[in-house]
Short mmCIF file of C-alpha atoms and ligand atoms in Angstrom, two decimals:
data_model
loop_
_atom_site.label_atom_id
_atom_site.label_comp_id
_atom_site.label_asym_id
_atom_site.label_seq_id
_atom_site.Cartn_x
_atom_site.Cartn_y
_atom_site.Cartn_z
CA MET A 1 -5.02 20.40 -20.70
CA ALA A 2 -2.76 17.41 -20.73
CA LEU A 3 -0.28 17.34 -17.91
CA ARG A 4 -0.89 15.03 -14.96
CA LEU A 5 1.01 16.64 -12.16
CA THR A 6 0.89 13.67 -9.78
CA GLY A 7 2.86 11.51 -12.20
CA LEU A 8 5.91 13.80 -11.97
CA THR A 9 8.71 13.85 -9.46
CA ARG A 10 9.68 17.29 -8.17
CA GLU A 11 12.73 17.31 -10.46
CA GLU A 12 10.54 16.57 -13.46
CA LEU A 13 8.09 19.29 -12.50
CA THR A 14 11.01 21.70 -12.26
CA GLU A 15 12.11 20.73 -15.78
CA GLN A 16 8.58 21.30 -16.98
CA MET A 17 8.55 24.80 -15.53
CA VAL A 18 11.80 25.62 -17.29
CA GLN A 19 10.35 24.29 -20.56
CA TRP A 20 7.43 26.64 -20.12
CA GLY A 21 9.89 29.52 -19.70
CA GLU A 22 9.18 29.87 -15.99
CA LYS A 23 11.61 30.09 -13.09
CA PRO A 24 12.46 26.73 -11.46
CA TYR A 25 11.10 27.91 -8.08
CA ARG A 26 7.62 27.80 -9.60
CA ALA A 27 7.82 24.03 -9.19
CA VAL A 28 8.35 24.36 -5.44
CA GLN A 29 5.36 26.70 -5.20
CA VAL A 30 3.02 24.45 -7.14
CA TRP A 31 4.31 21.32 -5.39
CA SER A 32 3.67 22.77 -1.98
CA TRP A 33 0.19 24.03 -2.93
CA VAL A 34 -0.82 20.59 -4.14
CA TYR A 35 0.89 18.28 -1.65
CA ALA A 36 1.37 20.36 1.52
CA LYS A 37 -1.42 22.95 1.43
CA LEU A 38 -3.74 20.46 -0.27
CA ALA A 39 -5.15 22.92 -2.80
CA SER A 40 -7.86 21.39 -4.90
CA SER A 41 -7.70 23.94 -7.71
CA VAL A 42 -5.26 26.34 -9.38
CA GLU A 43 -7.35 29.33 -8.19
CA GLU A 44 -6.26 28.61 -4.63
CA MET A 45 -2.59 29.23 -5.48
CA THR A 46 -2.74 32.85 -4.43
CA ASP A 47 0.99 33.60 -4.45
CA VAL A 48 1.22 32.61 -8.10
CA SER A 49 0.72 35.35 -10.71
CA LYS A 50 -2.62 35.48 -12.53
CA THR A 51 -1.06 34.84 -15.93
CA PHE A 52 0.78 31.78 -14.68
CA ARG A 53 -2.36 30.53 -12.99
CA ALA A 54 -4.19 30.83 -16.29
CA ARG A 55 -1.48 28.74 -17.92
CA LEU A 56 -1.64 26.11 -15.19
CA THR A 57 -5.41 25.94 -15.52
CA ASP A 58 -4.97 25.24 -19.23
CA GLU A 59 -2.19 22.71 -18.85
CA LEU A 60 -3.03 20.64 -15.76
CA THR A 61 -5.57 17.86 -15.42
CA PRO A 62 -7.37 17.62 -12.02
CA TRP A 63 -5.10 16.01 -9.42
CA LEU A 64 -7.74 14.76 -7.04
CA PRO A 65 -9.49 11.59 -8.23
CA ARG A 66 -13.23 11.04 -8.13
CA ALA A 67 -14.59 8.69 -5.48
CA VAL A 68 -17.32 6.42 -6.81
CA SER A 69 -18.03 4.99 -3.40
CA HIS A 70 -17.15 5.57 0.23
CA ARG A 71 -17.90 3.25 3.13
CA VAL A 72 -17.17 3.71 6.81
CA SER A 73 -16.74 0.75 9.15
CA ALA A 74 -18.08 0.62 12.69
CA ASP A 75 -14.42 0.67 13.84
CA GLY A 76 -13.68 3.92 11.96
CA THR A 77 -11.87 2.32 9.00
CA GLU A 78 -12.90 3.90 5.70
CA LYS A 79 -12.76 2.55 2.17
CA TRP A 80 -13.00 4.45 -1.09
CA LEU A 81 -13.26 3.26 -4.65
CA LEU A 82 -11.47 5.82 -6.79
CA ALA A 83 -12.23 6.06 -10.49
CA CYS A 84 -9.46 5.94 -13.09
CA ASP A 85 -9.93 7.51 -16.54
CA ASP A 86 -10.50 4.17 -18.26
CA GLY A 87 -13.19 2.91 -15.90
CA VAL A 88 -10.84 0.86 -13.72
CA VAL A 89 -11.32 1.52 -10.00
CA THR A 90 -8.72 1.43 -7.25
CA GLU A 91 -9.45 0.59 -3.65
CA THR A 92 -7.94 2.72 -0.93
CA VAL A 93 -8.38 2.20 2.81
CA TYR A 94 -7.79 4.51 5.79
CA ILE A 95 -7.14 2.91 9.17
CA PRO A 96 -7.27 5.28 12.17
CA GLU A 97 -5.42 4.24 15.32
CA PRO A 98 -4.51 6.16 18.45
CA GLY A 99 -1.72 8.56 17.49
CA ARG A 100 -1.59 7.57 13.86
CA GLY A 101 -3.52 7.18 10.64
CA THR A 102 -2.52 4.73 7.92
CA VAL A 103 -3.45 4.77 4.25
CA CYS A 104 -3.41 1.38 2.55
CA VAL A 105 -2.69 1.88 -1.13
CA SER A 106 -3.31 -0.37 -4.14
CA SER A 107 -0.57 -0.86 -6.73
CA GLN A 108 -2.51 -2.85 -9.34
CA ALA A 109 -6.15 -3.25 -10.34
CA GLY A 110 -6.59 -6.94 -9.53
CA CYS A 111 -3.59 -9.25 -9.07
CA SER A 112 -1.96 -11.91 -11.23
CA LEU A 113 -0.92 -14.10 -8.31
CA ALA A 114 -4.10 -15.87 -7.19
CA CYS A 115 -3.35 -16.66 -3.54
CA PRO A 116 -6.49 -18.70 -2.70
CA PHE A 117 -7.18 -17.01 0.67
CA CYS A 118 -7.14 -13.50 -0.85
CA ARG A 119 -10.20 -12.08 -2.51
CA THR A 120 -8.15 -9.84 -4.79
CA GLY A 121 -6.49 -13.03 -6.05
CA THR A 122 -9.82 -14.25 -7.42
CA LEU A 123 -9.88 -11.30 -9.82
CA PRO A 124 -7.88 -11.18 -13.01
CA LEU A 125 -5.19 -8.53 -13.21
CA ARG A 126 -6.73 -5.67 -15.12
CA ARG A 127 -3.63 -3.53 -15.24
CA ASN A 128 -0.83 -1.87 -13.35
CA LEU A 129 -1.70 1.46 -11.79
CA THR A 130 0.26 4.48 -12.95
CA THR A 131 2.51 6.56 -10.70
CA ALA A 132 -0.19 9.26 -10.63
CA GLU A 133 -2.91 6.78 -9.66
CA ILE A 134 -0.81 5.53 -6.73
CA VAL A 135 0.16 9.01 -5.51
CA GLU A 136 -3.40 10.30 -5.85
CA GLN A 137 -4.72 7.65 -3.46
CA VAL A 138 -2.60 9.14 -0.66
CA LEU A 139 -3.32 12.72 -1.73
CA PHE A 140 -7.04 12.06 -1.91
CA VAL A 141 -7.24 10.53 1.56
CA ARG A 142 -5.09 13.23 3.10
CA SER A 143 -7.17 16.01 1.48
CA THR A 144 -10.46 14.39 2.40
CA LEU A 145 -9.47 13.79 6.01
CA ALA A 146 -7.83 17.18 6.52
CA THR A 147 -11.26 18.78 6.28
CA ARG A 148 -12.22 16.61 9.26
CA GLY A 149 -9.03 17.24 11.25
CA LEU A 150 -7.71 13.68 10.76
CA ARG A 151 -4.09 12.97 9.92
CA VAL A 152 -2.26 10.62 7.60
CA THR A 153 1.00 9.55 9.24
CA ASN A 154 1.75 6.17 7.59
CA VAL A 155 1.41 4.61 4.16
CA VAL A 156 1.38 0.89 3.44
CA LEU A 157 1.54 -0.61 -0.04
CA MET A 158 -0.73 -3.46 0.98
CA GLY A 159 -3.89 -2.85 -1.01
CA MET A 160 -4.79 -4.62 -4.23
CA GLY A 161 -1.98 -6.08 -6.27
CA GLU A 162 1.66 -7.09 -6.03
CA PRO A 163 3.77 -3.92 -5.81
CA LEU A 164 6.94 -5.60 -7.10
CA TYR A 165 5.16 -6.42 -10.38
CA ASN A 166 4.69 -2.68 -10.85
CA LEU A 167 8.06 -1.66 -9.54
CA GLU A 168 8.78 1.32 -11.77
CA ALA A 169 5.54 3.16 -11.01
CA VAL A 170 5.75 2.18 -7.34
CA THR A 171 9.33 3.49 -7.07
CA ARG A 172 8.39 6.83 -8.60
CA ALA A 173 5.26 7.09 -6.44
CA VAL A 174 7.26 6.38 -3.29
CA ARG A 175 9.69 9.19 -4.15
CA ILE A 176 6.79 11.60 -4.59
CA ILE A 177 5.02 10.48 -1.41
CA MET A 178 8.24 10.83 0.61
CA ASP A 179 9.21 14.27 -0.74
CA GLY A 180 9.85 16.49 2.28
CA ASN A 181 8.19 19.56 0.75
CA GLY A 182 5.03 17.68 -0.02
CA LEU A 183 3.28 14.71 1.52
CA ALA A 184 6.50 14.11 3.50
CA ILE A 185 5.84 10.54 4.64
CA GLY A 186 9.19 9.43 6.09
CA CYS A 187 10.90 6.17 5.18
CA ARG A 188 10.09 4.66 8.56
CA LYS A 189 6.41 5.36 7.96
CA LEU A 190 6.22 3.65 4.60
CA THR A 191 5.94 -0.12 4.21
CA LEU A 192 5.82 -2.24 1.08
CA SER A 193 4.35 -5.72 1.28
CA THR A 194 5.32 -8.42 -1.20
CA SER A 195 4.21 -12.00 -1.63
CA GLY A 196 7.86 -12.83 -2.32
CA VAL A 197 8.77 -11.83 -5.87
CA VAL A 198 12.36 -12.78 -5.22
CA ASN A 199 13.78 -11.76 -8.58
CA ARG A 200 12.59 -8.16 -8.09
CA MET A 201 13.57 -7.81 -4.45
CA GLU A 202 17.19 -6.91 -5.05
CA GLU A 203 16.27 -4.05 -7.39
CA ALA A 204 13.49 -2.92 -5.04
CA GLY A 205 15.90 -2.90 -2.10
CA LYS A 206 18.32 -0.69 -4.04
CA ASN A 207 15.73 1.83 -5.19
CA LEU A 208 13.24 1.94 -2.36
CA ASN A 209 14.13 3.20 1.07
CA VAL A 210 11.08 1.72 2.82
CA ASN A 211 10.19 -0.95 5.35
CA LEU A 212 9.70 -4.41 3.93
CA ALA A 213 6.87 -6.77 4.81
CA ILE A 214 6.77 -10.28 3.34
CA SER A 215 3.68 -12.46 3.19
CA LEU A 216 5.00 -15.77 4.48
CA HIS A 217 2.01 -17.81 5.76
CA SER A 218 3.94 -21.08 6.02
CA VAL A 219 7.55 -22.24 6.25
CA ARG A 220 6.78 -25.57 4.56
CA ASP A 221 7.23 -25.44 0.80
CA GLY A 222 4.35 -27.88 0.23
CA VAL A 223 1.91 -25.68 2.15
CA ARG A 224 3.25 -22.37 0.87
CA ASP A 225 3.05 -23.69 -2.72
CA GLN A 226 -0.70 -23.83 -2.18
CA LEU A 227 -1.20 -20.63 -0.19
CA VAL A 228 1.17 -18.36 -2.08
CA PRO A 229 1.53 -19.93 -5.53
CA ILE A 230 4.56 -17.81 -6.42
CA ASN A 231 6.39 -20.11 -3.98
CA ARG A 232 6.46 -22.73 -6.78
CA LYS A 233 8.72 -20.35 -8.67
CA PHE A 234 10.66 -18.84 -5.76
CA ASN A 235 10.74 -21.28 -2.87
CA LEU A 236 11.35 -20.63 0.80
CA ALA A 237 15.12 -21.00 0.57
CA ALA A 238 15.24 -18.37 -2.19
CA LEU A 239 12.90 -16.10 -0.24
CA ARG A 240 15.07 -16.38 2.84
CA ARG A 241 18.19 -15.38 0.88
CA ALA A 242 16.37 -12.39 -0.63
CA ALA A 243 15.12 -11.26 2.79
CA LEU A 244 18.63 -11.48 4.22
CA ALA A 245 19.93 -9.34 1.36
CA TRP A 246 17.32 -6.59 1.90
CA PRO A 247 19.11 -3.42 3.03
CA LEU A 248 17.59 -2.71 6.43
CA ARG A 249 19.67 0.47 6.73
CA GLY A 250 19.58 0.38 10.48
CA ARG A 251 15.82 0.37 10.42
CA GLY A 252 15.63 -2.88 12.18
CA ARG A 253 13.61 -5.72 10.89
CA VAL A 254 11.73 -7.41 8.16
CA THR A 255 8.04 -7.81 8.99
CA TRP A 256 6.65 -11.26 8.25
CA GLU A 257 2.92 -11.52 7.68
CA TYR A 258 1.33 -14.81 8.60
CA VAL A 259 -2.42 -15.29 8.17
CA LEU A 260 -3.69 -18.00 10.49
CA LEU A 261 -5.98 -20.45 8.69
CA ASP A 262 -7.84 -23.06 10.68
CA GLY A 263 -6.16 -26.47 10.39
CA VAL A 264 -3.84 -25.33 7.57
CA ASN A 265 -0.87 -23.49 9.10
CA ASP A 266 -1.84 -22.81 12.72
CA SER A 267 -0.53 -25.76 14.76
CA GLU A 268 1.99 -25.51 17.59
CA GLN A 269 4.43 -27.38 15.37
CA ASP A 270 3.93 -24.72 12.66
CA ALA A 271 4.77 -22.03 15.23
CA ARG A 272 7.96 -23.83 16.30
CA GLU A 273 9.05 -24.33 12.68
CA LEU A 274 8.43 -20.65 12.01
CA VAL A 275 10.74 -19.70 14.87
CA GLN A 276 13.46 -22.02 13.51
CA TRP A 277 13.09 -20.68 9.99
CA LEU A 278 13.41 -17.06 11.08
CA LYS A 279 16.62 -17.66 13.03
CA GLY A 280 19.31 -15.29 11.80
CA ILE A 281 16.96 -12.82 10.08
CA PRO A 282 16.16 -9.61 12.00
CA SER A 283 12.41 -10.11 12.08
CA LYS A 284 9.11 -9.23 13.58
CA VAL A 285 5.97 -11.25 13.07
CA ASN A 286 2.49 -9.97 12.29
CA LEU A 287 -0.12 -12.64 12.83
CA LEU A 288 -3.25 -11.86 10.83
CA GLY A 289 -6.66 -13.25 11.53
CA PHE A 290 -8.19 -14.59 8.33
CA ASN A 291 -10.78 -12.17 6.94
CA PRO A 292 -13.49 -14.22 5.29
CA TRP A 293 -15.21 -13.26 2.05
CA PRO A 294 -18.07 -14.92 0.11
CA GLY A 295 -16.89 -18.30 -1.21
CA ALA A 296 -13.53 -18.26 0.58
CA PRO A 297 -12.16 -21.80 0.97
CA TYR A 298 -10.73 -21.23 4.48
CA THR A 299 -11.96 -20.43 7.97
CA PRO A 300 -10.23 -18.33 10.63
CA SER A 301 -8.29 -19.99 13.45
CA SER A 302 -9.90 -19.67 16.88
CA ARG A 303 -8.76 -16.88 19.17
CA GLU A 304 -7.31 -19.49 21.49
CA THR A 305 -5.21 -21.02 18.70
CA MET A 306 -3.99 -17.58 17.65
CA LEU A 307 -2.95 -16.71 21.18
CA ARG A 308 -1.13 -20.03 21.60
CA PHE A 309 0.68 -19.51 18.27
CA GLN A 310 1.64 -16.00 19.33
CA GLU A 311 2.91 -17.22 22.68
CA ILE A 312 5.24 -19.79 21.12
CA VAL A 313 6.70 -17.31 18.64
CA ALA A 314 6.98 -14.51 21.22
CA ASN A 315 8.69 -16.85 23.70
CA SER A 316 11.54 -17.23 21.23
CA GLY A 317 12.21 -13.50 21.66
CA LEU A 318 10.58 -12.33 18.43
CA VAL A 319 8.29 -9.31 18.52
CA THR A 320 4.98 -10.87 17.57
CA ILE A 321 1.70 -9.04 17.30
CA ILE A 322 -1.77 -10.17 16.40
CA ARG A 323 -2.95 -7.60 13.90
CA ASP A 324 -6.60 -7.10 14.55
CA SER A 325 -8.83 -7.08 11.57
CA ARG A 326 -10.05 -3.60 10.66
CA GLY A 327 -12.90 -2.58 8.40
CA ALA A 328 -14.14 -6.14 7.79
CA ASP A 329 -17.79 -5.03 7.89
CA VAL A 330 -17.28 -2.85 4.81
CA GLY A 331 -14.97 -5.24 2.92
CA ALA A 332 -11.94 -3.08 3.70
CA ALA A 333 -9.86 -5.59 5.67
CA CYS A 334 -6.70 -7.30 4.35
CA GLY A 335 -7.58 -9.65 1.55
CA GLN A 336 -11.16 -8.47 1.12
CA LEU A 337 -10.53 -5.87 -1.56
CA ALA A 338 -12.45 -6.81 -4.65
CA GLY A 339 -12.29 -3.77 -6.92
CA GLY A 340 -15.92 -2.87 -6.51
CA THR A 341 -17.34 -6.29 -7.27
CA ASP A 342 -18.98 -6.40 -3.84
CA SER A 343 -21.95 -4.34 -2.72
CA ASP A 344 -20.06 -1.06 -2.97
CA ALA A 345 -22.15 0.21 -5.83
CA SER A 346 -25.10 0.67 -3.51
CA SER A 347 -23.19 2.64 -0.88
CA PRO A 348 -23.49 6.40 -0.50
CA GLU A 349 -21.61 8.42 -3.06
CA MET A 350 -18.95 10.79 -2.02
CA ASN A 351 -17.30 13.05 -4.47
CA ARG A 352 -15.58 16.12 -3.20
CA ASN A 353 -14.33 17.13 -6.64
CA ALA A 354 -17.70 17.25 -8.30
N1 SAH B 1 0.38 -8.56 -2.78
C1 SAH B 1 1.06 -8.15 -1.62
C2 SAH B 1 0.41 -6.98 -0.91
C3 SAH B 1 -1.10 -6.98 -0.82
S1 SAH B 1 -1.84 -8.22 0.17
C4 SAH B 1 1.22 -9.32 -0.67
O1 SAH B 1 0.65 -10.36 -0.91
O2 SAH B 1 1.97 -9.16 0.30
C5 SAH B 1 -1.67 -7.55 1.81
C6 SAH B 1 -1.68 -8.59 2.94
O3 SAH B 1 -3.01 -9.10 3.16
C7 SAH B 1 -0.82 -9.80 2.65
O4 SAH B 1 -0.02 -10.12 3.76
C8 SAH B 1 -1.83 -10.88 2.42
O5 SAH B 1 -1.28 -12.13 2.66
C9 SAH B 1 -2.92 -10.49 3.38
N2 SAH B 1 -4.22 -11.13 3.09
C10 SAH B 1 -4.74 -11.43 1.89
N3 SAH B 1 -5.95 -11.99 2.02
C11 SAH B 1 -6.23 -12.03 3.34
C12 SAH B 1 -7.36 -12.47 4.10
N4 SAH B 1 -8.45 -12.94 3.50
N5 SAH B 1 -7.31 -12.34 5.44
C13 SAH B 1 -6.22 -11.80 6.04
N6 SAH B 1 -5.12 -11.36 5.38
C14 SAH B 1 -5.12 -11.47 4.04
FE1 SF4 B 2 -2.06 -10.79 -4.86
FE2 SF4 B 2 -1.12 -10.30 -2.36
FE3 SF4 B 2 -3.64 -11.14 -2.73
FE4 SF4 B 2 -1.61 -12.84 -3.18
S1 SF4 B 2 -2.19 -11.88 -1.20
S2 SF4 B 2 -3.42 -12.54 -4.52
S3 SF4 B 2 -0.09 -11.44 -4.03
S4 SF4 B 2 -2.79 -9.20 -3.44
#
């Protein structure tokens, strides 16, 4: 038993079948059992011959990860810690909204970038997640929710870590997640968020047919140097050029994320400068309320300040939404993910693969 199915693209699975002396269509069968029919074991693959099922049972490792904790917020948001083989855990969040359900996926365990308002940034980077570990987060949530009649319609790469620092695994995972015979999440339903790793954006734009979100948070280099330290390496002018070069492929706009921090980046002047800076880039603006965590060095802007900021940006003609915080009571909101270093260990266990 050695093969991890979820790390393979459909083409690679097809090659594997041929290597085993099987017909290529076997790959389509297995792929659709795992990703579309959400089978949790080889025994469920009833249109596959018994002998081939025996082989698959021998060769394949389990494709659904083990949840070491599961918490449900009062607003319906759910967070799981999923165990990796080496003891690392990934955090995965499900956000239900009317008419859609979004899975927020981690790309790294920890993060090397240390943005001071982000709890993940206080953790060291443990390692990049593998393609399989990224894919399995989506598969796990979809399988778990299907039993409750809930749907997964959107995927955002906005969990722990900087996806562009794990570009190869992320690119492969995106291909698997988008595959029309499997999880079939369309390109308009998939969004990658980056803190602005400018030197990887060109390659990402070529290989990834997804929506782009960029964590901006300030259009003043001095302020952004503090909030998003990678700005010291790739400043706002470089970020702007990279955003303009992103292939939008008719999909419209770059999403700019802007977390409003009391007295730091939330003045009316900040809003006006943001509007100026975005001129010429097809954009929409997501204003995020700051989600506090123990020891965080910032406080959220008042609702009044947020609404005033939104009004100024929206008056310039830009689509501007205030993204309401979800799952904050269970540490599942943006910037609260801490890789199980919070009180998760005491929460009820949930393990559908046991
Ligand atoms: N590393 C990537 C993706 C993960 S962070 C990035 O930085 O874009 C996902 C989003 O959550 C980013 O926009 C980030 O700025 C935001 N965020 C981080 N900490 C936050 C907090 N405490 N409150 C609100 N948003 C936060
Ligand atoms: Fe890393 Fe993004 Fe958090 Fe910054 S905001 S520390 S890049 S996860």
